[in-house]
Coordinates of C-alpha atoms in Angstrom, one line a residue:
M23 CA 18.9 -27.6 -83.3
R24 CA 18.1 -30.8 -81.8
I25 CA 17.3 -32.3 -78.2
S26 CA 18.8 -34.9 -77.1
F27 CA 16.9 -37.8 -75.0
C28 CA 18.4 -36.6 -71.9
Q29 CA 17.5 -33.4 -72.5
G30 CA 13.4 -34.1 -73.5
L31 CA 13.4 -36.3 -70.4
L32 CA 14.6 -34.0 -68.1
T33 CA 11.7 -30.8 -69.5
A34 CA 9.3 -33.6 -69.2
A35 CA 10.4 -34.1 -65.0
I36 CA 10.2 -30.3 -64.9
V37 CA 6.9 -30.0 -66.5
L38 CA 5.7 -32.6 -64.0
N39 CA 7.0 -31.2 -61.2
L40 CA 5.7 -28.0 -61.9
L41 CA 1.6 -29.9 -62.6
I42 CA 2.5 -31.6 -59.2
L43 CA 2.7 -28.1 -57.4
Y44 CA 0.8 -26.7 -58.8
Y45 CA -2.1 -29.2 -58.2
V46 CA -0.7 -29.5 -54.0
S47 CA -1.5 -25.5 -54.2
R48 CA -4.7 -25.8 -55.2
A49 CA -5.6 -28.3 -52.6
Q50 CA -3.7 -26.7 -49.6
Q51 CA -5.8 -23.6 -50.8
Q52 CA -9.4 -25.2 -50.6
M53 CA -8.1 -27.1 -47.4
M54 CA -7.7 -23.6 -45.3
E55 CA -10.8 -22.4 -47.1
K56 CA -12.7 -25.4 -45.5
R57 CA -11.1 -24.7 -42.2
K58 CA -11.3 -20.5 -42.4
E59 CA -15.4 -22.0 -42.9
L60 CA -15.4 -24.7 -40.4
G61 CA -14.3 -21.9 -37.7
R62 CA -17.1 -19.4 -39.0
G63 CA -19.2 -21.7 -38.1
S64 CA -17.7 -22.8 -35.0
R65 CA -18.0 -19.3 -34.3
R66 CA -21.3 -18.4 -35.1
A67 CA -22.2 -21.4 -32.4
I68 CA -20.7 -19.8 -29.2
L69 CA -21.8 -16.1 -30.4
P70 CA -24.5 -14.4 -30.1
A71 CA -26.1 -13.9 -33.7
S72 CA -25.6 -10.5 -35.1
G73 CA -28.3 -7.9 -34.4
L74 CA -30.7 -10.5 -33.3
G75 CA -30.5 -10.6 -29.7
G76 CA -28.7 -13.8 -29.0
G77 CA -26.5 -14.8 -26.5
L78 CA -25.0 -17.6 -24.7
V79 CA -25.8 -19.8 -22.2
A80 CA -24.9 -22.5 -20.1
V81 CA -25.4 -26.2 -20.8
G82 CA -25.0 -29.2 -18.9
G83 CA -24.6 -32.9 -19.7
A84 CA -24.9 -35.9 -17.7
G85 CA -20.8 -35.4 -16.2
G86 CA -21.6 -31.6 -15.2
D87 CA -19.7 -30.6 -18.3
R88 CA -20.7 -27.4 -19.6
G89 CA -20.2 -25.6 -23.0
L90 CA -22.1 -22.6 -25.2
V91 CA -24.5 -22.7 -27.5
G92 CA -26.5 -19.4 -29.8
V93 CA -29.3 -18.4 -28.6
E94 CA -31.9 -17.3 -31.8
G95 CA -33.7 -13.9 -30.6
H96 CA -36.5 -12.4 -30.7
G97 CA -37.6 -11.3 -34.6
R98 CA -36.5 -8.5 -35.8
S99 CA -32.5 -7.4 -35.9
A100 CA -32.0 -5.0 -33.7
R101 CA -28.9 -2.3 -34.3
V102 CA -27.8 -1.9 -30.6
T103 CA -27.1 -3.7 -27.2
V104 CA -28.8 -2.4 -23.7
L105 CA -25.5 -3.0 -21.1
L106 CA -26.5 -2.8 -17.8
R107 CA -22.7 -3.0 -15.6
E108 CA -23.4 -0.6 -12.6
F109 CA -25.4 -2.5 -10.3
E110 CA -24.7 -4.0 -6.5
N111 CA -25.5 -7.4 -6.1
F112 CA -27.3 -6.9 -2.1
E113 CA -29.4 -4.9 -3.4
N114 CA -30.8 -4.0 -7.3
F115 CA -33.2 -3.6 -9.9
V116 CA -31.5 -5.1 -12.7
G117 CA -34.2 -7.3 -13.8
D118 CA -37.0 -4.2 -13.4
V119 CA -34.5 -2.6 -16.1
A120 CA -34.7 -5.8 -18.2
N121 CA -38.1 -6.1 -17.9
S122 CA -38.7 -2.5 -18.9
F123 CA -36.5 -2.9 -22.2
L124 CA -37.7 -5.8 -23.6
H125 CA -41.4 -5.0 -22.7
Q126 CA -40.7 -1.9 -25.1
R127 CA -38.1 -3.9 -27.1
A128 CA -37.6 -7.6 -27.2
D129 CA -35.9 -7.4 -30.1
L130 CA -33.0 -6.1 -27.8
P131 CA -30.1 -7.9 -26.9
F132 CA -30.0 -6.9 -22.7
L133 CA -26.7 -7.7 -21.0
A134 CA -25.9 -7.2 -17.4
V135 CA -22.6 -7.5 -16.4
A136 CA -20.3 -8.5 -12.9
D137 CA -17.0 -8.9 -12.1
V138 CA -18.6 -12.2 -10.6
P139 CA -21.5 -14.6 -10.0
P140 CA -23.7 -12.1 -8.2
Y141 CA -25.3 -13.3 -4.9
P142 CA -28.4 -13.5 -4.9
P143 CA -28.3 -14.8 -8.5
L144 CA -30.1 -12.1 -10.5
V145 CA -33.4 -13.0 -12.1
L146 CA -33.3 -11.8 -15.3
P147 CA -36.5 -12.4 -17.7
D148 CA -36.4 -14.5 -21.0
G149 CA -33.7 -12.2 -23.2
A150 CA -31.6 -11.0 -20.8
R151 CA -28.1 -12.6 -20.3
L152 CA -25.9 -12.2 -17.5
L153 CA -21.3 -11.5 -18.6
V154 CA -19.8 -12.6 -15.6
L155 CA -16.0 -11.2 -16.3
S156 CA -13.7 -13.4 -13.8
P157 CA -12.4 -16.3 -15.9
S158 CA -13.5 -19.8 -15.3
P159 CA -10.9 -22.8 -15.5
D160 CA -14.0 -25.0 -17.3
Q161 CA -15.1 -22.2 -19.7
P162 CA -13.2 -21.0 -23.0
P163 CA -12.1 -17.7 -23.0
Q164 CA -14.4 -15.9 -25.1
A165 CA -16.9 -17.1 -22.5
H166 CA -15.7 -14.0 -20.0
R167 CA -14.6 -11.3 -22.7
P168 CA -17.4 -8.9 -23.1
E169 CA -16.8 -7.9 -27.6
F170 CA -18.0 -11.5 -28.5
H171 CA -21.0 -10.8 -26.5
V172 CA -21.6 -7.6 -27.9
Q173 CA -22.6 -7.9 -31.3
T174 CA -24.9 -5.4 -32.6
E175 CA -23.1 -2.1 -33.9
F176 CA -24.3 -0.2 -30.7
V177 CA -24.4 -0.2 -27.6
F178 CA -26.3 1.0 -24.6
L179 CA -25.0 2.2 -21.0
V180 CA -27.7 2.2 -19.0
P181 CA -27.7 2.4 -14.4
D182 CA -29.5 0.2 -12.3
G183 CA -33.2 2.0 -11.7
V184 CA -34.1 3.4 -15.7
E185 CA -36.9 2.3 -17.4
L186 CA -37.9 2.7 -21.2
E187 CA -41.0 4.3 -21.6
Q188 CA -40.7 5.4 -25.5
P189 CA -39.3 2.8 -27.1
R190 CA -38.9 4.8 -30.5
V191 CA -36.1 7.0 -28.2
I192 CA -33.4 4.7 -29.0
E193 CA -33.7 5.8 -32.7
R194 CA -33.0 9.4 -32.0
L195 CA -30.2 9.1 -30.1
I196 CA -28.4 6.8 -33.4
R197 CA -29.7 9.6 -35.1
E198 CA -28.3 12.2 -33.6
L199 CA -25.1 10.1 -33.2
E200 CA -25.0 9.4 -37.0
G201 CA -25.2 12.6 -37.3
E202 CA -22.2 13.4 -35.9
G203 CA -20.7 11.7 -39.2
G204 CA -17.1 9.5 -37.1
G205 CA -15.8 13.4 -35.8
P206 CA -14.7 14.5 -32.2
V207 CA -18.6 13.4 -31.0
R208 CA -18.3 9.4 -30.6
M209 CA -21.3 9.6 -27.5
V210 CA -24.6 10.6 -27.4
A211 CA -26.2 11.0 -23.9
A212 CA -29.2 11.3 -22.2
P213 CA -30.4 12.5 -18.4
V214 CA -32.2 10.1 -16.0
L215 CA -35.0 12.3 -14.2
V216 CA -33.8 12.2 -10.4
R217 CA -33.5 15.1 -7.7
S218 CA -30.0 15.6 -9.0
A219 CA -29.9 17.0 -12.8
V220 CA -26.4 15.4 -14.8
Q221 CA -24.0 17.4 -15.2
C222 CA -21.6 18.2 -18.4
L223 CA -17.9 18.7 -17.6
H224 CA -14.5 18.9 -19.4
L225 CA -11.9 16.2 -18.3
R226 CA -8.0 17.0 -18.6
V227 CA -6.0 13.9 -18.2
N228 CA -2.5 14.4 -17.5
L229 CA -1.0 11.0 -16.9
R230 CA 2.9 12.7 -17.1
E231 CA 1.5 14.4 -13.6
W232 CA -1.0 11.6 -12.6
T233 CA -3.2 14.4 -12.8
A234 CA -7.1 14.4 -14.2
T235 CA -9.2 17.6 -13.5
Y236 CA -12.6 18.3 -13.7
S237 CA -14.4 21.7 -14.8
P238 CA -17.8 22.9 -15.4
A239 CA -18.8 23.5 -19.6
A240 CA -20.9 26.4 -19.8
S241 CA -24.3 25.5 -19.3
G242 CA -26.5 25.4 -22.5
S243 CA -29.1 24.6 -24.3
S244 CA -29.9 21.1 -25.7
G245 CA -27.0 19.1 -27.1
S246 CA -24.2 20.1 -24.7
V247 CA -20.9 18.8 -25.9
C248 CA -17.9 18.1 -23.2
T249 CA -15.7 15.2 -22.2
A250 CA -17.1 14.0 -19.0
L251 CA -20.7 13.6 -17.4
Q252 CA -21.5 13.5 -13.9
G253 CA -24.6 12.4 -12.3
D254 CA -27.7 9.9 -14.0
A255 CA -27.4 9.4 -17.6
V256 CA -28.2 6.9 -20.7
V257 CA -25.1 6.9 -22.9
L258 CA -24.9 5.4 -26.1
M259 CA -21.7 4.7 -28.8
R260 CA -20.0 2.7 -31.1
T261 CA -19.7 -0.9 -29.7
E262 CA -16.5 -0.3 -32.0
D263 CA -15.3 2.7 -30.0
L264 CA -16.0 0.5 -26.9
F265 CA -14.3 -2.2 -27.1
N266 CA -11.4 0.1 -28.8
L267 CA -10.6 1.0 -25.5
S268 CA -7.9 -0.4 -23.0
V269 CA -10.4 -0.9 -20.5
P270 CA -14.2 -1.1 -21.6
L271 CA -16.1 -2.1 -18.8
G272 CA -14.2 -0.7 -16.0
R273 CA -15.9 0.6 -12.8
P274 CA -16.8 2.9 -11.5
L275 CA -18.7 3.0 -15.7
F276 CA -18.2 7.0 -16.2
P277 CA -14.9 8.2 -15.1
A278 CA -13.1 4.8 -16.6
L279 CA -15.7 5.1 -19.6
F280 CA -14.6 9.6 -20.2
I281 CA -10.7 9.1 -18.4
Q282 CA -10.1 7.1 -21.4
T283 CA -11.9 8.9 -24.1
A284 CA -11.2 12.3 -23.6
L285 CA -7.6 11.1 -23.6
R286 CA -9.1 10.3 -27.0
G287 CA -9.7 13.7 -28.0
W288 CA -13.7 12.3 -27.9
K289 CA -16.3 14.0 -26.6
V290 CA -20.2 13.7 -25.8
K291 CA -23.2 15.3 -26.1
L292 CA -26.1 15.5 -23.3
L293 CA -29.2 16.2 -25.3
E294 CA -32.0 17.2 -23.0
S295 CA -35.0 15.6 -24.1
P296 CA -35.1 12.6 -24.4
C297 CA -35.2 12.2 -21.1
F298 CA -35.4 8.2 -19.1
S299 CA -37.0 7.6 -16.2
A300 CA -36.2 6.2 -13.1
T301 CA -39.0 5.4 -10.1
H302 CA -36.7 3.3 -8.5
R303 CA -34.5 5.6 -6.2
P304 CA -33.3 6.0 -3.9
L305 CA -31.7 2.7 -4.8
F306 CA -31.3 1.3 -1.5
S307 CA -33.8 1.2 1.1
S308 CA -31.9 1.4 4.0
A309 CA -28.9 3.9 5.3
H310 CA -27.2 0.6 6.1
N311 CA -26.9 -0.7 2.1
Q312 CA -26.1 3.2 1.1
W313 CA -23.5 2.8 3.4
K314 CA -22.4 -0.4 1.8
A315 CA -22.6 1.0 -1.8
D316 CA -20.5 4.0 -1.3
T317 CA -17.7 1.8 0.4
R318 CA -17.5 -0.4 -2.4
M319 CA -17.8 2.5 -4.9
K320 CA -15.3 4.2 -3.0
E321 CA -12.8 1.1 -3.2
A322 CA -13.5 0.8 -7.2
T323 CA -12.5 4.5 -7.6
G324 CA -9.2 3.4 -5.6
K325 CA -8.4 0.3 -7.8
L326 CA -9.5 1.9 -11.0
M327 CA -7.1 5.4 -10.5
K328 CA -4.1 2.8 -9.0
G329 CA -4.5 0.8 -12.4
F330 CA -5.1 3.8 -14.3
G331 CA -1.8 5.8 -12.6
V332 CA -3.7 8.6 -11.5
K333 CA -3.3 9.4 -8.2
R334 CA -4.9 13.0 -8.0
L335 CA -8.6 13.7 -8.8
L336 CA -9.5 17.7 -9.0
L337 CA -12.7 17.9 -8.8
S338 CA -15.4 20.2 -10.5
D339 CA -16.4 22.0 -7.1
G340 CA -12.7 22.5 -6.3
K341 CA -12.6 19.7 -4.0
E342 CA -9.3 17.2 -4.5
Q343 CA -9.0 13.3 -4.1
W344 CA -6.1 11.5 -3.5
F345 CA -5.6 7.9 -4.6
G346 CA -1.8 7.8 -3.5
C347 CA 1.0 7.4 -0.8
S348 CA 0.1 8.8 2.9
K349 CA 2.3 9.0 6.5
E350 CA 0.4 5.1 6.5
T351 CA 2.0 4.0 3.3
P352 CA 5.1 3.3 1.1
R353 CA 6.1 5.8 -1.2
C354 CA 5.2 5.3 -4.6
F355 CA 8.3 4.3 -6.3
G356 CA 10.5 2.2 -4.8
T357 CA 14.2 2.4 -4.8
V358 CA 16.2 5.2 -6.9
Q359 CA 18.7 3.3 -9.0
D360 CA 21.1 5.1 -11.2
D361 CA 19.9 8.8 -9.9
T362 CA 16.5 7.8 -11.9
P363 CA 13.7 7.0 -10.4
D364 CA 11.0 4.2 -12.1
Y365 CA 8.4 6.3 -13.5
L366 CA 10.5 8.5 -15.5
Y367 CA 11.4 4.9 -17.5
L368 CA 7.0 4.8 -17.6
E369 CA 7.0 8.6 -19.1
R370 CA 5.8 10.5 -15.7
W371 CA 7.1 12.8 -13.5
T372 CA 6.5 12.9 -9.7
P373 CA 3.5 11.8 -7.9
P374 CA 1.5 14.5 -6.9
C375 CA 1.0 12.9 -3.3
C376 CA 4.9 12.6 -3.0
L377 CA 5.3 16.3 -4.2
R378 CA 2.7 17.4 -1.5
A379 CA 4.4 15.2 1.1
L380 CA 8.0 16.4 0.3
R381 CA 6.8 19.8 1.1
E382 CA 4.9 19.2 4.1
T383 CA 8.5 17.7 5.3
T384 CA 10.6 20.8 4.1
K385 CA 8.0 23.4 5.4
Y386 CA 8.4 21.1 8.9
V387 CA 12.1 20.8 9.3
I388 CA 12.9 24.2 8.0
N389 CA 10.6 25.3 10.3
I390 CA 12.1 23.6 12.5
L391 CA 15.9 24.7 11.8
E392 CA 15.4 28.5 12.2
S393 CA 13.6 27.9 15.4
S394 CA 16.3 26.3 17.1
G395 CA 18.9 28.8 14.7
V396 CA 20.5 26.8 12.9
R397 CA 21.4 28.6 9.8
Y398 CA 20.9 26.4 6.5
W399 CA 20.5 27.1 2.4
L400 CA 18.8 24.9 -0.1
E401 CA 21.4 22.8 -2.1
G402 CA 21.9 20.7 -5.1
G403 CA 18.7 20.3 -7.2
S404 CA 16.1 21.6 -4.5
L405 CA 18.0 25.0 -5.3
L406 CA 17.6 24.1 -8.9
G407 CA 13.8 23.9 -8.4
A408 CA 13.4 27.3 -6.2
V409 CA 14.6 28.9 -8.8
R410 CA 13.4 27.5 -11.9
H411 CA 9.8 26.6 -10.1
Q412 CA 10.0 28.4 -7.2
D413 CA 9.1 25.0 -6.0
I414 CA 10.9 21.2 -6.1
I415 CA 11.5 20.2 -9.7
P416 CA 8.6 18.3 -11.0
W417 CA 10.6 14.9 -11.3
D418 CA 12.3 15.5 -8.3
Y419 CA 12.6 13.2 -5.5
D420 CA 13.8 14.3 -2.2
V421 CA 14.7 17.8 -0.9
D422 CA 18.4 19.0 -0.2
L423 CA 19.6 21.7 1.9
G424 CA 23.0 22.5 3.5
I425 CA 23.5 23.4 7.5
Y426 CA 26.1 24.7 9.0
L427 CA 27.9 21.9 11.0
E428 CA 28.8 23.6 13.9
D429 CA 24.7 24.6 14.5
V430 CA 24.4 21.0 14.8
P431 CA 24.3 20.9 18.4
N432 CA 21.5 24.1 18.5
C433 CA 18.5 21.8 17.7
D434 CA 17.6 18.8 19.7
H435 CA 16.0 17.2 17.0
L436 CA 19.9 16.7 15.7
K437 CA 22.3 16.3 18.5
N438 CA 21.4 13.4 20.0
L439 CA 21.3 11.4 16.3
D440 CA 24.7 9.9 16.8
S441 CA 23.3 6.8 16.3
G442 CA 19.4 5.3 15.7
S443 CA 16.9 7.7 15.1
L444 CA 14.0 10.0 16.6
V445 CA 10.4 9.7 15.6
D446 CA 9.4 13.2 17.3
A447 CA 5.9 14.1 17.8
N448 CA 4.1 14.2 14.2
G449 CA 5.8 11.2 13.3
Y450 CA 8.4 12.5 11.5
V451 CA 11.8 10.2 11.7
W452 CA 15.2 12.4 12.4
E453 CA 18.4 9.9 11.6
R454 CA 21.9 9.8 10.9
A455 CA 21.8 8.0 7.3
V456 CA 23.8 4.9 6.6
E457 CA 25.4 6.5 3.8
G458 CA 27.6 8.8 5.7
D459 CA 28.1 11.9 7.4
F460 CA 24.6 13.4 7.0
Y461 CA 21.0 13.5 8.1
R462 CA 17.5 12.5 6.9
V463 CA 14.2 13.5 7.9
Q464 CA 11.6 11.0 6.7
Y465 CA 8.2 11.9 6.1
S466 CA 7.4 8.5 8.2
E467 CA 8.1 5.3 9.7
A468 CA 6.2 4.0 6.9
N469 CA 6.9 6.1 3.9
H470 CA 10.3 7.2 3.6
L471 CA 10.2 10.1 1.5
H472 CA 13.0 12.7 2.9
V473 CA 14.4 15.8 3.0
D474 CA 18.6 15.3 2.8
L475 CA 20.5 17.4 6.0
W476 CA 24.5 17.9 4.7
P477 CA 26.6 19.7 7.3
F478 CA 28.8 22.1 5.8
Y479 CA 32.4 23.8 7.9
S480 CA 34.1 26.4 6.9
R481 CA 38.1 26.0 6.3
N482 CA 40.3 28.5 5.0
G483 CA 36.8 30.2 3.5
V484 CA 36.2 27.3 1.7
M485 CA 33.1 25.4 2.5
T486 CA 33.8 21.5 2.7
K487 CA 32.7 18.0 4.8
D488 CA 33.2 15.1 5.6
T489 CA 30.9 13.1 3.9
W490 CA 31.0 13.4 -0.1
T491 CA 28.2 11.7 -3.2
D492 CA 29.9 10.5 -5.9
H493 CA 27.3 13.4 -7.2
K494 CA 28.6 15.6 -9.5
Q495 CA 27.5 18.7 -7.8
D496 CA 28.8 17.9 -4.2
V497 CA 31.4 20.2 -4.4
E498 CA 33.3 22.4 -2.1
F499 CA 32.7 26.0 -2.8
P500 CA 33.3 29.4 -1.0
E501 CA 31.4 30.6 1.6
H502 CA 30.9 33.9 0.5
F503 CA 27.7 32.4 -1.5
L504 CA 26.4 31.8 1.7
Q505 CA 27.0 35.4 3.3
P506 CA 24.4 36.6 3.1
L507 CA 22.0 33.8 2.5
V508 CA 19.2 35.4 0.9
P509 CA 15.3 34.4 1.0
M510 CA 13.4 32.9 -1.9
P511 CA 10.3 31.0 -2.5
F512 CA 10.5 27.4 -2.2
A513 CA 7.5 24.6 -2.0
G514 CA 4.9 27.4 -0.7
I515 CA 7.5 29.0 2.1
T516 CA 10.1 31.6 1.8
A517 CA 13.5 29.6 2.8
F518 CA 16.7 30.4 2.2
G519 CA 19.7 30.0 -0.5
P520 CA 22.9 31.5 -1.4
N521 CA 23.7 35.2 -2.4
N522 CA 24.2 34.3 -6.1
H523 CA 22.6 31.3 -6.9
K524 CA 23.1 31.3 -11.1
A525 CA 26.8 31.3 -9.8
F526 CA 26.9 28.6 -7.4
L527 CA 24.5 26.6 -9.5
E528 CA 27.0 26.8 -12.3
L529 CA 30.0 25.8 -10.1
K530 CA 27.8 22.7 -9.4
F531 CA 26.8 21.7 -12.6
G532 CA 27.9 23.1 -15.4
E533 CA 27.5 26.8 -17.6
G534 CA 23.4 27.6 -18.6
V535 CA 22.6 24.6 -15.9
I536 CA 18.8 26.9 -15.0
E537 CA 18.5 27.4 -18.8
N538 CA 18.3 23.5 -20.1
P539 CA 16.5 21.2 -17.6
Q540 CA 17.5 18.1 -17.7
Y541 CA 16.7 14.4 -16.6
P542 CA 19.5 13.8 -13.0
N543 CA 21.1 11.1 -15.4
P544 CA 21.1 11.7 -19.0
A545 CA 22.7 8.6 -19.9
K546 CA 19.6 6.3 -18.6
K547 CA 17.1 8.8 -18.9
R548 CA 17.0 11.8 -21.2
L549 CA 14.6 14.6 -20.9
D550 CA 12.1 15.6 -23.9
R551 CA 12.2 19.2 -24.3
S552 CA 9.9 19.7 -26.6
K553 CA 7.3 18.0 -24.2
L554 CA 7.7 19.8 -20.9

């Protein structure tokens, strides 16, 4: 087969193009490798050298511009960075803590972390650095991100006022953690010698119910394993684990740390020894400063719990702390659209503070109805909750009661509500609902959690009313369901309901409604029953 001149010319052109493409591709690859090398060099210029205790310092030029330059360490490489997060600006011993550690181990990087620049400014020894988490417009983003400042394998979280007396104890804690082999124990802790001993606790976090529950762990010998600590302790963990948390350095440090680690199934091993000393106890020299510290801690705890979506803490001593709504605040959720409150879209149920307020309001309203001679019964979803849970449905947002219209004049709180509203002596708001001919009792003027009262009257043996909603369950029903009314437990009290609640509920909602729980509007959000 003979190749023509044109075919040869075409073949030569193809070969030439392939050669050009090869050399261009190779040149691009070399350029990318150079850029990567330059990037690594640039990163080394702004980050502390790994394990050398180096850090970031600000340098000023004639025009006031600041940059970040590396600082070399103090000799042999260290595997752990000492990090002090919890201290108060107005009185602290951060400088003493840094001196204590650096005197024993000059190679250790020491990092104090604050949300904003401390005032008065911290006085730190050489080798210790301050990291401010709040961003500044004249700084690069990594200047305020802690993961860029801790370049060691481990991080050692220490409280204010602690001292290092035996430098080898750090290596012992590292060996303890490494001995766990990457199992559920991701932290090792040692106590600080103070008047109150550190406690090992079990922590269970239920985000669906907005609740964190602490309970005492079984006391035992050194090496107790639990999910949370209470009291003064030092904690060692891998740097990678710390910065895999969504809020690695939240305040207060221990609640922030252990809520996140408990959700991941991580545990902490508390050793009886080695122990760390703390000569600076109490931390504050005056009652006023202690009050300031307690107030700031309370504010920080509230902010943390709001960010984490925890509205109720059950403490190991049986006490409760609430971080949700009250009579003085708005309720925890906004206007309900399509019968589906916003928290359902977050895979959560009714906040516990809202359930508490609904229970209080229900008990209050029922007491007034009963004392006034107003016949009432649990209606709709509230009756369904009573049958299923003897309580409000865990994802419900109000309570519904039916009442006899002819009994309304018996109740002073209702009979004069043709217009306007009444705030009673206990702060509850009674009003005629703007949506129609029914009554609403709100928890307070600020907090609009409410009980709705639906007036029915009998017509030819059928209970009916003048205002209807587009809810499927809002229908007429035979009066024999109310003759007689029967007592049933609901929300911590004994309330009245229809005498055949199963038939009543299936008339309202359909067959099998008791056995097959579902959210109010499944077309918008369906309940995953496997998670019940």
